[in-house]
């Protein structure tokens, strides 16, 4: 049986490549005769660049940019000829910021703009940026400073490249802004469709998980709205501008970028269609499968792209209670790797072992043939565990 293993990363735990390799190892340890094909993927969040790099054999390179706390740090990107990809999470991701320093209005995003200028000066024409997993909520102001824009308060004092400046910004000057040629295409790999502002926007939906106090939501949301109403009102009505704490809006307004589906672009770049064509089964996965996944996150994107007749199963860190009844979106079975209740820290430590255990068990289950054909495969009676919150 040919099984295409196409998981996303398990956030703050295992990268997509390792998730795919562990699942393959578990299947090979089972009693099923299997030919696993690993195909790690990403939807614009953390791990997307690594997934694409793995498939396209891109070169990893580093350069110095301004870090989240104003000091120079090395920033990673991958490249090949005129193509370049990077993730903002490599600079300002939650995993890069110590818990006691997770203040999303204080973290600088200037380095993102600096890296864009650097890549264009190196001759890059196609730049893909994953904007998921950030620790910031600055609406993209910081990267504008990295591109050469200058922010001022009412007294004419120049402001820092961080979210606090949202509350004080009165004017923006672009005389020294970096000029981006029409030949350069900047693509935002987005994994969410949230607008920039409002109850479904960047601040209200993602602010709390980044450390922003709910008492500040209204003030910050209104500040972002006022800034863009004055400087680039078009981003206020476009879907996806809330990605990355509003970085997507900043990239569109100041770097002339455009939003593309993170998962669809990833699948195109790695030529997923040719990889899945001869598969008997597809396995997807991510750290937590929940209702938000249905908006276009990696597992659902892969399931939707999988040809009819090839069944899809999901192996995830946990399954939320808000999922629809199975089957849904071409997924016929979903499995959590959690064996028994433990602390989150312990579950993260045990993730590899639990993932291996689950994959091995699924392989044993797949060896039980029911005899009913489904496309190129066999239909199996999946026993799905109850959702875990």
mmCIF file of C-alpha atoms in Angstrom:
data_model
loop_
_atom_site.group_PDB
_atom_site.id
_atom_site.type_symbol
_atom_site.label_atom_id
_atom_site.label_comp_id
_atom_site.label_asym_id
_atom_site.label_seq_id
_atom_site.Cartn_x
_atom_site.Cartn_y
_atom_site.Cartn_z
ATOM 1 C CA UNK A 1 0.000 0.000 0.000
ATOM 2 C CA UNK A 2 1.338 3.417 -1.005
ATOM 3 C CA UNK A 3 0.670 5.973 1.728
ATOM 4 C CA UNK A 4 1.401 9.659 1.179
ATOM 5 C CA UNK A 5 2.213 11.281 4.530
ATOM 6 C CA UNK A 6 1.569 15.028 4.303
ATOM 7 C CA UNK A 7 1.394 16.581 7.792
ATOM 8 C CA UNK A 8 1.934 20.104 9.024
ATOM 9 C CA UNK A 9 4.150 20.716 12.050
ATOM 10 C CA UNK A 10 2.988 20.073 15.599
ATOM 11 C CA UNK A 11 3.458 23.628 16.864
ATOM 12 C CA UNK A 12 6.111 24.156 19.582
ATOM 13 C CA UNK A 13 6.822 20.443 19.402
ATOM 14 C CA UNK A 14 7.785 18.670 16.147
ATOM 15 C CA UNK A 15 8.547 20.138 12.689
ATOM 16 C CA UNK A 16 6.524 18.801 9.767
ATOM 17 C CA UNK A 17 9.470 16.838 8.364
ATOM 18 C CA UNK A 18 9.948 14.966 11.639
ATOM 19 C CA UNK A 19 6.197 14.353 12.010
ATOM 20 C CA UNK A 20 6.149 12.750 8.546
ATOM 21 C CA UNK A 21 9.230 10.653 9.273
ATOM 22 C CA UNK A 22 7.892 9.404 12.623
ATOM 23 C CA UNK A 23 4.551 8.429 11.075
ATOM 24 C CA UNK A 24 6.413 6.550 8.332
ATOM 25 C CA UNK A 25 8.528 4.794 10.947
ATOM 26 C CA UNK A 26 5.462 3.764 12.930
ATOM 27 C CA UNK A 27 3.718 2.389 9.838
ATOM 28 C CA UNK A 28 6.816 0.400 8.909
ATOM 29 C CA UNK A 29 6.892 -1.092 12.411
ATOM 30 C CA UNK A 30 3.306 -2.324 11.987
ATOM 31 C CA UNK A 31 2.170 -5.507 10.247
ATOM 32 C CA UNK A 32 0.976 -3.703 7.129
ATOM 33 C CA UNK A 33 2.967 -3.958 3.886
ATOM 34 C CA UNK A 34 3.443 -0.258 3.252
ATOM 35 C CA UNK A 35 5.392 2.088 0.994
ATOM 36 C CA UNK A 36 5.384 5.421 2.868
ATOM 37 C CA UNK A 37 6.066 8.621 0.937
ATOM 38 C CA UNK A 38 6.872 11.587 3.183
ATOM 39 C CA UNK A 39 5.630 14.978 2.003
ATOM 40 C CA UNK A 40 5.739 17.568 4.834
ATOM 41 C CA UNK A 41 3.676 20.663 4.119
ATOM 42 C CA UNK A 42 2.739 24.027 5.621
ATOM 43 C CA UNK A 43 -0.055 26.549 5.231
ATOM 44 C CA UNK A 44 1.834 29.798 5.799
ATOM 45 C CA UNK A 45 2.405 29.283 9.508
ATOM 46 C CA UNK A 46 5.514 28.026 11.245
ATOM 47 C CA UNK A 47 7.312 25.298 9.294
ATOM 48 C CA UNK A 48 5.994 26.207 5.854
ATOM 49 C CA UNK A 49 9.375 27.303 4.513
ATOM 50 C CA UNK A 50 11.046 24.150 5.813
ATOM 51 C CA UNK A 51 8.401 22.004 4.132
ATOM 52 C CA UNK A 52 8.929 23.723 0.780
ATOM 53 C CA UNK A 53 12.694 23.717 1.202
ATOM 54 C CA UNK A 54 12.618 19.960 1.875
ATOM 55 C CA UNK A 55 10.757 19.277 -1.372
ATOM 56 C CA UNK A 56 12.592 21.755 -3.616
ATOM 57 C CA UNK A 57 16.100 21.361 -2.151
ATOM 58 C CA UNK A 58 16.509 25.097 -1.583
ATOM 59 C CA UNK A 59 19.652 26.644 -0.100
ATOM 60 C CA UNK A 60 19.445 27.962 3.460
ATOM 61 C CA UNK A 61 21.125 31.347 4.029
ATOM 62 C CA UNK A 62 21.347 33.903 6.866
ATOM 63 C CA UNK A 63 21.760 37.664 7.078
ATOM 64 C CA UNK A 64 21.776 40.237 9.882
ATOM 65 C CA UNK A 65 18.631 42.265 10.553
ATOM 66 C CA UNK A 66 17.174 44.147 13.509
ATOM 67 C CA UNK A 67 15.802 41.665 16.030
ATOM 68 C CA UNK A 68 12.596 41.740 18.083
ATOM 69 C CA UNK A 69 14.262 43.743 20.875
ATOM 70 C CA UNK A 70 16.170 46.188 18.681
ATOM 71 C CA UNK A 71 19.524 44.357 18.504
ATOM 72 C CA UNK A 72 21.039 42.756 15.370
ATOM 73 C CA UNK A 73 20.240 39.054 14.936
ATOM 74 C CA UNK A 74 20.694 36.502 12.183
ATOM 75 C CA UNK A 75 17.590 35.954 10.070
ATOM 76 C CA UNK A 76 17.131 32.841 7.957
ATOM 77 C CA UNK A 77 15.783 32.587 4.426
ATOM 78 C CA UNK A 78 15.943 29.959 1.682
ATOM 79 C CA UNK A 79 16.681 30.661 -1.950
ATOM 80 C CA UNK A 80 17.232 29.373 -5.448
ATOM 81 C CA UNK A 81 18.038 31.653 -8.386
ATOM 82 C CA UNK A 82 15.509 34.558 -8.253
ATOM 83 C CA UNK A 83 13.253 32.763 -5.733
ATOM 84 C CA UNK A 84 13.380 33.426 -1.980
ATOM 85 C CA UNK A 85 11.206 32.329 0.928
ATOM 86 C CA UNK A 86 11.225 33.198 4.614
ATOM 87 C CA UNK A 87 9.013 33.029 7.681
ATOM 88 C CA UNK A 88 8.480 35.992 9.951
ATOM 89 C CA UNK A 89 8.231 33.474 12.823
ATOM 90 C CA UNK A 90 11.982 32.847 12.473
ATOM 91 C CA UNK A 91 12.460 36.401 13.728
ATOM 92 C CA UNK A 92 9.379 37.260 15.794
ATOM 93 C CA UNK A 93 7.611 33.941 16.338
ATOM 94 C CA UNK A 94 6.147 33.045 19.734
ATOM 95 C CA UNK A 95 8.770 30.329 20.083
ATOM 96 C CA UNK A 96 11.534 32.932 19.730
ATOM 97 C CA UNK A 97 10.248 35.162 22.521
ATOM 98 C CA UNK A 98 10.699 34.185 26.200
ATOM 99 C CA UNK A 99 7.378 33.920 28.013
ATOM 100 C CA UNK A 100 8.193 36.806 30.353
ATOM 101 C CA UNK A 101 8.944 39.062 27.346
ATOM 102 C CA UNK A 102 5.809 38.349 25.318
ATOM 103 C CA UNK A 103 4.518 41.897 25.077
ATOM 104 C CA UNK A 104 3.149 42.125 21.513
ATOM 105 C CA UNK A 105 3.140 45.929 21.392
ATOM 106 C CA UNK A 106 6.833 46.157 22.335
ATOM 107 C CA UNK A 107 8.331 43.643 19.906
ATOM 108 C CA UNK A 108 9.919 45.214 16.814
ATOM 109 C CA UNK A 109 9.195 43.964 13.302
ATOM 110 C CA UNK A 110 11.648 46.286 11.550
ATOM 111 C CA UNK A 111 13.808 43.308 10.535
ATOM 112 C CA UNK A 112 11.106 41.993 8.197
ATOM 113 C CA UNK A 113 11.242 45.141 6.093
ATOM 114 C CA UNK A 114 15.050 45.116 6.186
ATOM 115 C CA UNK A 115 15.144 41.540 4.901
ATOM 116 C CA UNK A 116 12.819 42.396 2.010
ATOM 117 C CA UNK A 117 15.130 45.242 0.947
ATOM 118 C CA UNK A 118 18.161 42.942 1.221
ATOM 119 C CA UNK A 119 16.578 40.208 -0.912
ATOM 120 C CA UNK A 120 15.483 42.627 -3.624
ATOM 121 C CA UNK A 121 18.981 44.120 -3.729
ATOM 122 C CA UNK A 122 20.279 40.559 -4.201
ATOM 123 C CA UNK A 123 18.146 40.221 -7.335
ATOM 124 C CA UNK A 124 15.234 38.213 -5.955
ATOM 125 C CA UNK A 125 12.082 38.623 -8.044
ATOM 126 C CA UNK A 126 9.709 36.134 -6.393
ATOM 127 C CA UNK A 127 9.567 36.433 -2.616
ATOM 128 C CA UNK A 128 7.243 34.253 -0.529
ATOM 129 C CA UNK A 129 6.645 35.217 3.093
ATOM 130 C CA UNK A 130 4.990 33.014 5.713
ATOM 131 C CA UNK A 131 3.330 35.326 8.222
ATOM 132 C CA UNK A 132 1.853 32.878 10.742
ATOM 133 C CA UNK A 133 2.872 32.312 14.345
ATOM 134 C CA UNK A 134 4.008 35.833 15.241
ATOM 135 C CA UNK A 135 4.312 37.257 18.740
ATOM 136 C CA UNK A 136 3.423 40.766 17.593
ATOM 137 C CA UNK A 137 0.314 42.880 17.104
ATOM 138 C CA UNK A 138 1.671 46.012 15.466
ATOM 139 C CA UNK A 139 -0.486 46.096 12.348
ATOM 140 C CA UNK A 140 2.640 46.059 10.169
ATOM 141 C CA UNK A 141 4.031 49.417 11.333
ATOM 142 C CA UNK A 142 7.410 47.983 12.258
ATOM 143 C CA UNK A 143 8.142 46.473 8.874
ATOM 144 C CA UNK A 144 7.229 49.810 7.273
ATOM 145 C CA UNK A 145 10.081 51.378 9.249
ATOM 146 C CA UNK A 146 12.363 48.600 7.980
ATOM 147 C CA UNK A 147 11.386 49.616 4.449
ATOM 148 C CA UNK A 148 12.445 53.197 5.126
ATOM 149 C CA UNK A 149 9.154 54.815 6.166
ATOM 150 C CA UNK A 150 9.299 57.170 9.144
ATOM 151 C CA UNK A 151 6.613 57.462 11.838
ATOM 152 C CA UNK A 152 6.015 60.626 13.892
ATOM 153 C CA UNK A 153 3.778 61.680 16.770
ATOM 154 C CA UNK A 154 1.959 65.018 17.023
ATOM 155 C CA UNK A 155 5.025 66.754 18.429
ATOM 156 C CA UNK A 156 7.166 65.599 15.495
ATOM 157 C CA UNK A 157 9.046 62.992 17.505
ATOM 158 C CA UNK A 158 10.108 59.923 15.507
ATOM 159 C CA UNK A 159 8.540 56.701 16.768
ATOM 160 C CA UNK A 160 9.897 53.183 17.233
ATOM 161 C CA UNK A 161 9.145 50.248 14.944
ATOM 162 C CA UNK A 162 6.657 48.535 17.269
ATOM 163 C CA UNK A 163 2.998 48.357 18.190
ATOM 164 C CA UNK A 164 3.208 51.022 20.889
ATOM 165 C CA UNK A 165 3.623 53.510 18.059
ATOM 166 C CA UNK A 166 0.088 52.707 16.911
ATOM 167 C CA UNK A 167 -1.199 54.609 19.924
ATOM 168 C CA UNK A 168 0.871 57.709 19.141
ATOM 169 C CA UNK A 169 1.359 57.820 15.367
ATOM 170 C CA UNK A 170 0.128 61.047 13.765
ATOM 171 C CA UNK A 171 1.971 61.039 10.434
ATOM 172 C CA UNK A 172 4.126 58.877 8.183
ATOM 173 C CA UNK A 173 6.804 60.058 5.776
ATOM 174 C CA UNK A 174 7.853 58.060 2.737
ATOM 175 C CA UNK A 175 10.566 60.203 1.157
ATOM 176 C CA UNK A 176 13.283 57.679 2.107
ATOM 177 C CA UNK A 177 11.169 54.557 1.558
ATOM 178 C CA UNK A 178 12.704 51.688 -0.424
ATOM 179 C CA UNK A 179 11.482 51.616 -4.024
ATOM 180 C CA UNK A 180 10.120 48.199 -5.042
ATOM 181 C CA UNK A 181 10.124 47.519 -8.793
ATOM 182 C CA UNK A 182 7.053 46.166 -10.572
ATOM 183 C CA UNK A 183 9.221 43.199 -11.580
ATOM 184 C CA UNK A 184 9.294 42.037 -7.948
ATOM 185 C CA UNK A 185 6.386 39.898 -6.783
ATOM 186 C CA UNK A 186 5.931 39.540 -3.031
ATOM 187 C CA UNK A 187 3.507 36.825 -1.976
ATOM 188 C CA UNK A 188 2.055 36.534 1.538
ATOM 189 C CA UNK A 189 1.474 32.921 2.538
ATOM 190 C CA UNK A 190 -1.525 33.316 4.830
ATOM 191 C CA UNK A 191 -3.084 30.578 6.937
ATOM 192 C CA UNK A 192 -6.071 32.643 8.103
ATOM 193 C CA UNK A 193 -8.696 34.783 6.375
ATOM 194 C CA UNK A 194 -9.367 37.191 9.254
ATOM 195 C CA UNK A 195 -9.745 40.890 8.447
ATOM 196 C CA UNK A 196 -7.401 43.428 9.957
ATOM 197 C CA UNK A 197 -9.854 44.997 12.408
ATOM 198 C CA UNK A 198 -13.090 44.275 14.202
ATOM 199 C CA UNK A 199 -14.250 41.384 16.370
ATOM 200 C CA UNK A 200 -12.876 38.870 13.849
ATOM 201 C CA UNK A 201 -9.668 40.837 13.313
ATOM 202 C CA UNK A 202 -6.057 40.434 14.367
ATOM 203 C CA UNK A 203 -6.376 41.959 17.834
ATOM 204 C CA UNK A 204 -9.592 40.369 19.075
ATOM 205 C CA UNK A 205 -8.909 36.888 17.703
ATOM 206 C CA UNK A 206 -5.161 36.490 18.207
ATOM 207 C CA UNK A 207 -4.126 39.192 20.685
ATOM 208 C CA UNK A 208 -4.698 37.219 23.864
ATOM 209 C CA UNK A 209 -2.574 34.225 22.849
ATOM 210 C CA UNK A 210 0.288 36.646 22.196
ATOM 211 C CA UNK A 211 0.042 38.251 25.623
ATOM 212 C CA UNK A 212 -2.094 41.310 24.895
ATOM 213 C CA UNK A 213 -4.487 42.140 27.721
ATOM 214 C CA UNK A 214 -8.172 42.018 26.696
ATOM 215 C CA UNK A 215 -8.539 45.429 28.335
ATOM 216 C CA UNK A 216 -6.394 46.796 25.475
ATOM 217 C CA UNK A 217 -8.254 45.138 22.600
ATOM 218 C CA UNK A 218 -10.583 48.005 21.771
ATOM 219 C CA UNK A 219 -7.882 50.676 22.047
ATOM 220 C CA UNK A 220 -5.375 48.793 19.873
ATOM 221 C CA UNK A 221 -7.977 47.725 17.308
ATOM 222 C CA UNK A 222 -9.181 51.311 16.959
ATOM 223 C CA UNK A 223 -5.599 52.592 16.632
ATOM 224 C CA UNK A 224 -4.882 50.150 13.776
ATOM 225 C CA UNK A 225 -8.150 51.103 12.082
ATOM 226 C CA UNK A 226 -7.431 54.836 12.359
ATOM 227 C CA UNK A 227 -3.889 54.433 11.009
ATOM 228 C CA UNK A 228 -4.974 52.564 7.892
ATOM 229 C CA UNK A 229 -8.100 54.634 7.360
ATOM 230 C CA UNK A 230 -5.745 57.572 6.928
ATOM 231 C CA UNK A 231 -2.906 55.850 5.038
ATOM 232 C CA UNK A 232 -4.261 52.836 3.111
ATOM 233 C CA UNK A 233 -8.004 52.275 3.610
ATOM 234 C CA UNK A 234 -8.197 49.438 1.055
ATOM 235 C CA UNK A 235 -6.634 46.938 3.491
ATOM 236 C CA UNK A 236 -9.514 47.431 5.932
ATOM 237 C CA UNK A 237 -11.945 45.576 3.668
ATOM 238 C CA UNK A 238 -9.717 42.741 2.436
ATOM 239 C CA UNK A 239 -9.790 39.221 3.879
ATOM 240 C CA UNK A 240 -6.581 37.892 5.398
ATOM 241 C CA UNK A 241 -5.118 41.250 6.417
ATOM 242 C CA UNK A 242 -5.222 40.222 10.080
ATOM 243 C CA UNK A 243 -2.614 37.498 9.520
ATOM 244 C CA UNK A 244 0.576 37.865 11.533
ATOM 245 C CA UNK A 245 -0.849 40.465 13.901
ATOM 246 C CA UNK A 246 -1.566 42.705 10.922
ATOM 247 C CA UNK A 247 1.772 42.127 9.204
ATOM 248 C CA UNK A 248 -0.162 41.093 6.105
ATOM 249 C CA UNK A 249 -1.735 44.547 5.973
ATOM 250 C CA UNK A 250 1.643 46.227 6.330
ATOM 251 C CA UNK A 251 3.140 44.106 3.566
ATOM 252 C CA UNK A 252 0.284 44.966 1.200
ATOM 253 C CA UNK A 253 0.278 48.664 2.067
ATOM 254 C CA UNK A 254 4.027 49.305 2.100
ATOM 255 C CA UNK A 255 5.640 46.494 0.056
ATOM 256 C CA UNK A 256 2.911 46.082 -2.599
ATOM 257 C CA UNK A 257 2.515 42.414 -1.647
ATOM 258 C CA UNK A 258 -0.509 40.258 -2.332
ATOM 259 C CA UNK A 259 -2.088 37.529 -0.239
ATOM 260 C CA UNK A 260 -2.165 33.982 -1.558
ATOM 261 C CA UNK A 261 -3.478 30.822 0.092
ATOM 262 C CA UNK A 262 -0.621 29.421 2.144
ATOM 263 C CA UNK A 263 -1.623 25.791 1.733
ATOM 264 C CA UNK A 264 -2.549 26.036 -1.957
ATOM 265 C CA UNK A 265 0.715 27.804 -2.802
ATOM 266 C CA UNK A 266 2.725 25.264 -0.819
ATOM 267 C CA UNK A 267 1.006 22.370 -2.606
ATOM 268 C CA UNK A 268 1.676 24.000 -5.980
ATOM 269 C CA UNK A 269 5.355 24.645 -5.227
ATOM 270 C CA UNK A 270 6.014 21.051 -4.076
ATOM 271 C CA UNK A 271 3.981 19.531 -6.962
ATOM 272 C CA UNK A 272 1.598 17.745 -4.609
ATOM 273 C CA UNK A 273 -0.728 16.621 -7.405
ATOM 274 C CA UNK A 274 1.901 14.365 -8.970
ATOM 275 C CA UNK A 275 2.872 12.971 -5.566
ATOM 276 C CA UNK A 276 -0.692 12.027 -4.611
ATOM 277 C CA UNK A 277 -1.751 10.617 -7.986
ATOM 278 C CA UNK A 278 -0.748 7.015 -7.247
ATOM 279 C CA UNK A 279 -1.380 6.970 -3.498
ATOM 280 C CA UNK A 280 -3.765 4.486 -1.896
ATOM 281 C CA UNK A 281 -4.153 6.566 1.251
ATOM 282 C CA UNK A 282 -3.187 10.039 2.475
ATOM 283 C CA UNK A 283 -2.306 10.871 6.079
ATOM 284 C CA UNK A 284 -2.550 14.498 7.241
ATOM 285 C CA UNK A 285 -1.946 16.039 10.633
ATOM 286 C CA UNK A 286 -1.239 19.040 12.826
ATOM 287 C CA UNK A 287 -0.874 19.791 16.508
ATOM 288 C CA UNK A 288 -4.578 20.441 17.065
ATOM 289 C CA UNK A 289 -7.417 19.793 14.657
ATOM 290 C CA UNK A 290 -10.343 22.105 15.401
ATOM 291 C CA UNK A 291 -13.081 24.135 13.747
ATOM 292 C CA UNK A 292 -10.570 26.839 12.773
ATOM 293 C CA UNK A 293 -8.759 24.202 10.702
ATOM 294 C CA UNK A 294 -11.769 24.137 8.381
ATOM 295 C CA UNK A 295 -10.986 27.672 7.180
ATOM 296 C CA UNK A 296 -8.097 26.382 5.078
ATOM 297 C CA UNK A 297 -5.441 25.092 7.456
ATOM 298 C CA UNK A 298 -2.989 22.492 6.198
ATOM 299 C CA UNK A 299 -4.849 19.197 6.878
ATOM 300 C CA UNK A 300 -8.071 20.416 5.287
ATOM 301 C CA UNK A 301 -6.220 21.949 2.337
ATOM 302 C CA UNK A 302 -4.498 18.635 1.642
ATOM 303 C CA UNK A 303 -7.748 16.681 2.063
ATOM 304 C CA UNK A 304 -9.564 18.965 -0.374
ATOM 305 C CA UNK A 305 -6.737 18.631 -2.904
ATOM 306 C CA UNK A 306 -6.656 14.833 -2.670
ATOM 307 C CA UNK A 307 -8.483 13.213 -5.628
ATOM 308 C CA UNK A 308 -11.854 11.649 -4.944
ATOM 309 C CA UNK A 309 -11.522 7.953 -4.182
ATOM 310 C CA UNK A 310 -8.295 8.271 -2.181
ATOM 311 C CA UNK A 311 -9.254 8.248 1.524
ATOM 312 C CA UNK A 312 -7.631 10.646 3.980
ATOM 313 C CA UNK A 313 -7.032 10.123 7.690
ATOM 314 C CA UNK A 314 -5.714 12.636 10.226
ATOM 315 C CA UNK A 315 -3.226 12.046 13.033
ATOM 316 C CA UNK A 316 -3.088 15.023 15.393
ATOM 317 C CA UNK A 317 -1.815 16.037 18.778
ATOM 318 C CA UNK A 318 -5.392 16.630 19.918
ATOM 319 C CA UNK A 319 -8.907 16.807 18.492
ATOM 320 C CA UNK A 320 -11.214 19.641 19.531
ATOM 321 C CA UNK A 321 -14.840 19.224 20.521
ATOM 322 C CA UNK A 322 -16.013 21.634 17.822
ATOM 323 C CA UNK A 323 -15.211 19.375 14.856
ATOM 324 C CA UNK A 324 -18.076 18.177 12.656
ATOM 325 C CA UNK A 325 -18.994 14.510 12.615
ATOM 326 C CA UNK A 326 -16.815 12.269 10.491
ATOM 327 C CA UNK A 327 -16.413 11.956 7.606
ATOM 328 C CA UNK A 328 -15.822 15.594 6.662
ATOM 329 C CA UNK A 329 -13.765 17.285 3.941
ATOM 330 C CA UNK A 330 -12.657 13.866 2.570
ATOM 331 C CA UNK A 331 -11.269 12.897 6.001
ATOM 332 C CA UNK A 332 -12.700 9.501 6.968
ATOM 333 C CA UNK A 333 -10.921 9.051 10.298
ATOM 334 C CA UNK A 334 -9.170 11.271 12.848
ATOM 335 C CA UNK A 335 -6.870 10.125 15.636
ATOM 336 C CA UNK A 336 -5.354 11.901 18.624
ATOM 337 C CA UNK A 337 -1.936 10.733 19.819
ATOM 338 C CA UNK A 338 -2.764 11.490 23.475
ATOM 339 C CA UNK A 339 -2.769 8.244 25.465
ATOM 340 C CA UNK A 340 -3.931 9.612 28.818
ATOM 341 C CA UNK A 341 -4.277 12.979 30.587
ATOM 342 C CA UNK A 342 -0.952 14.682 31.286
ATOM 343 C CA UNK A 343 0.372 18.198 31.659
ATOM 344 C CA UNK A 344 0.941 20.112 28.429
ATOM 345 C CA UNK A 345 4.704 20.143 29.026
ATOM 346 C CA UNK A 346 4.763 16.366 29.392
ATOM 347 C CA UNK A 347 2.590 15.856 26.322
ATOM 348 C CA UNK A 348 4.999 17.955 24.264
ATOM 349 C CA UNK A 349 7.948 15.929 25.570
ATOM 350 C CA UNK A 350 6.214 12.635 24.773
ATOM 351 C CA UNK A 351 4.900 13.713 21.358
ATOM 352 C CA UNK A 352 7.389 11.698 19.286
ATOM 353 C CA UNK A 353 6.815 8.505 21.254
ATOM 354 C CA UNK A 354 3.026 8.938 21.211
ATOM 355 C CA UNK A 355 3.017 9.735 17.493
ATOM 356 C CA UNK A 356 5.066 6.611 16.739
ATOM 357 C CA UNK A 357 2.711 4.500 18.878
ATOM 358 C CA UNK A 358 -0.382 5.858 17.111
ATOM 359 C CA UNK A 359 1.048 5.402 13.607
ATOM 360 C CA UNK A 360 2.012 1.817 14.408
ATOM 361 C CA UNK A 361 -1.496 1.075 15.698
ATOM 362 C CA UNK A 362 -3.076 2.619 12.604
ATOM 363 C CA UNK A 363 -0.814 0.489 10.425
ATOM 364 C CA UNK A 364 -2.039 -2.618 12.231
ATOM 365 C CA UNK A 365 -5.639 -1.458 11.749
ATOM 366 C CA UNK A 366 -5.084 -0.865 8.044
ATOM 367 C CA UNK A 367 -3.972 -4.481 7.626
ATOM 368 C CA UNK A 368 -7.524 -5.640 8.420
ATOM 369 C CA UNK A 369 -9.112 -5.757 4.968
ATOM 370 C CA UNK A 370 -12.862 -5.341 4.719
ATOM 371 C CA UNK A 371 -12.817 -6.274 1.044
ATOM 372 C CA UNK A 372 -14.726 -3.205 -0.194
ATOM 373 C CA UNK A 373 -12.909 -1.151 -2.826
ATOM 374 C CA UNK A 374 -12.511 2.632 -2.440
ATOM 375 C CA UNK A 375 -10.771 3.915 -5.565
ATOM 376 C CA UNK A 376 -7.339 2.278 -5.568
ATOM 377 C CA UNK A 377 -7.619 1.390 -1.904
ATOM 378 C CA UNK A 378 -9.641 -0.679 0.534
ATOM 379 C CA UNK A 379 -12.359 0.545 2.851
ATOM 380 C CA UNK A 380 -11.561 -0.005 6.511
ATOM 381 C CA UNK A 381 -13.666 0.296 9.611
ATOM 382 C CA UNK A 382 -11.973 3.217 11.400
ATOM 383 C CA UNK A 383 -12.477 3.333 15.118
ATOM 384 C CA UNK A 384 -12.256 7.023 15.958
ATOM 385 C CA UNK A 385 -11.506 7.996 19.553
ATOM 386 C CA UNK A 386 -13.643 10.693 21.178
ATOM 387 C CA UNK A 387 -12.387 14.285 20.693
ATOM 388 C CA UNK A 388 -9.862 15.652 23.167
ATOM 389 C CA UNK A 389 -10.066 19.278 24.166
#
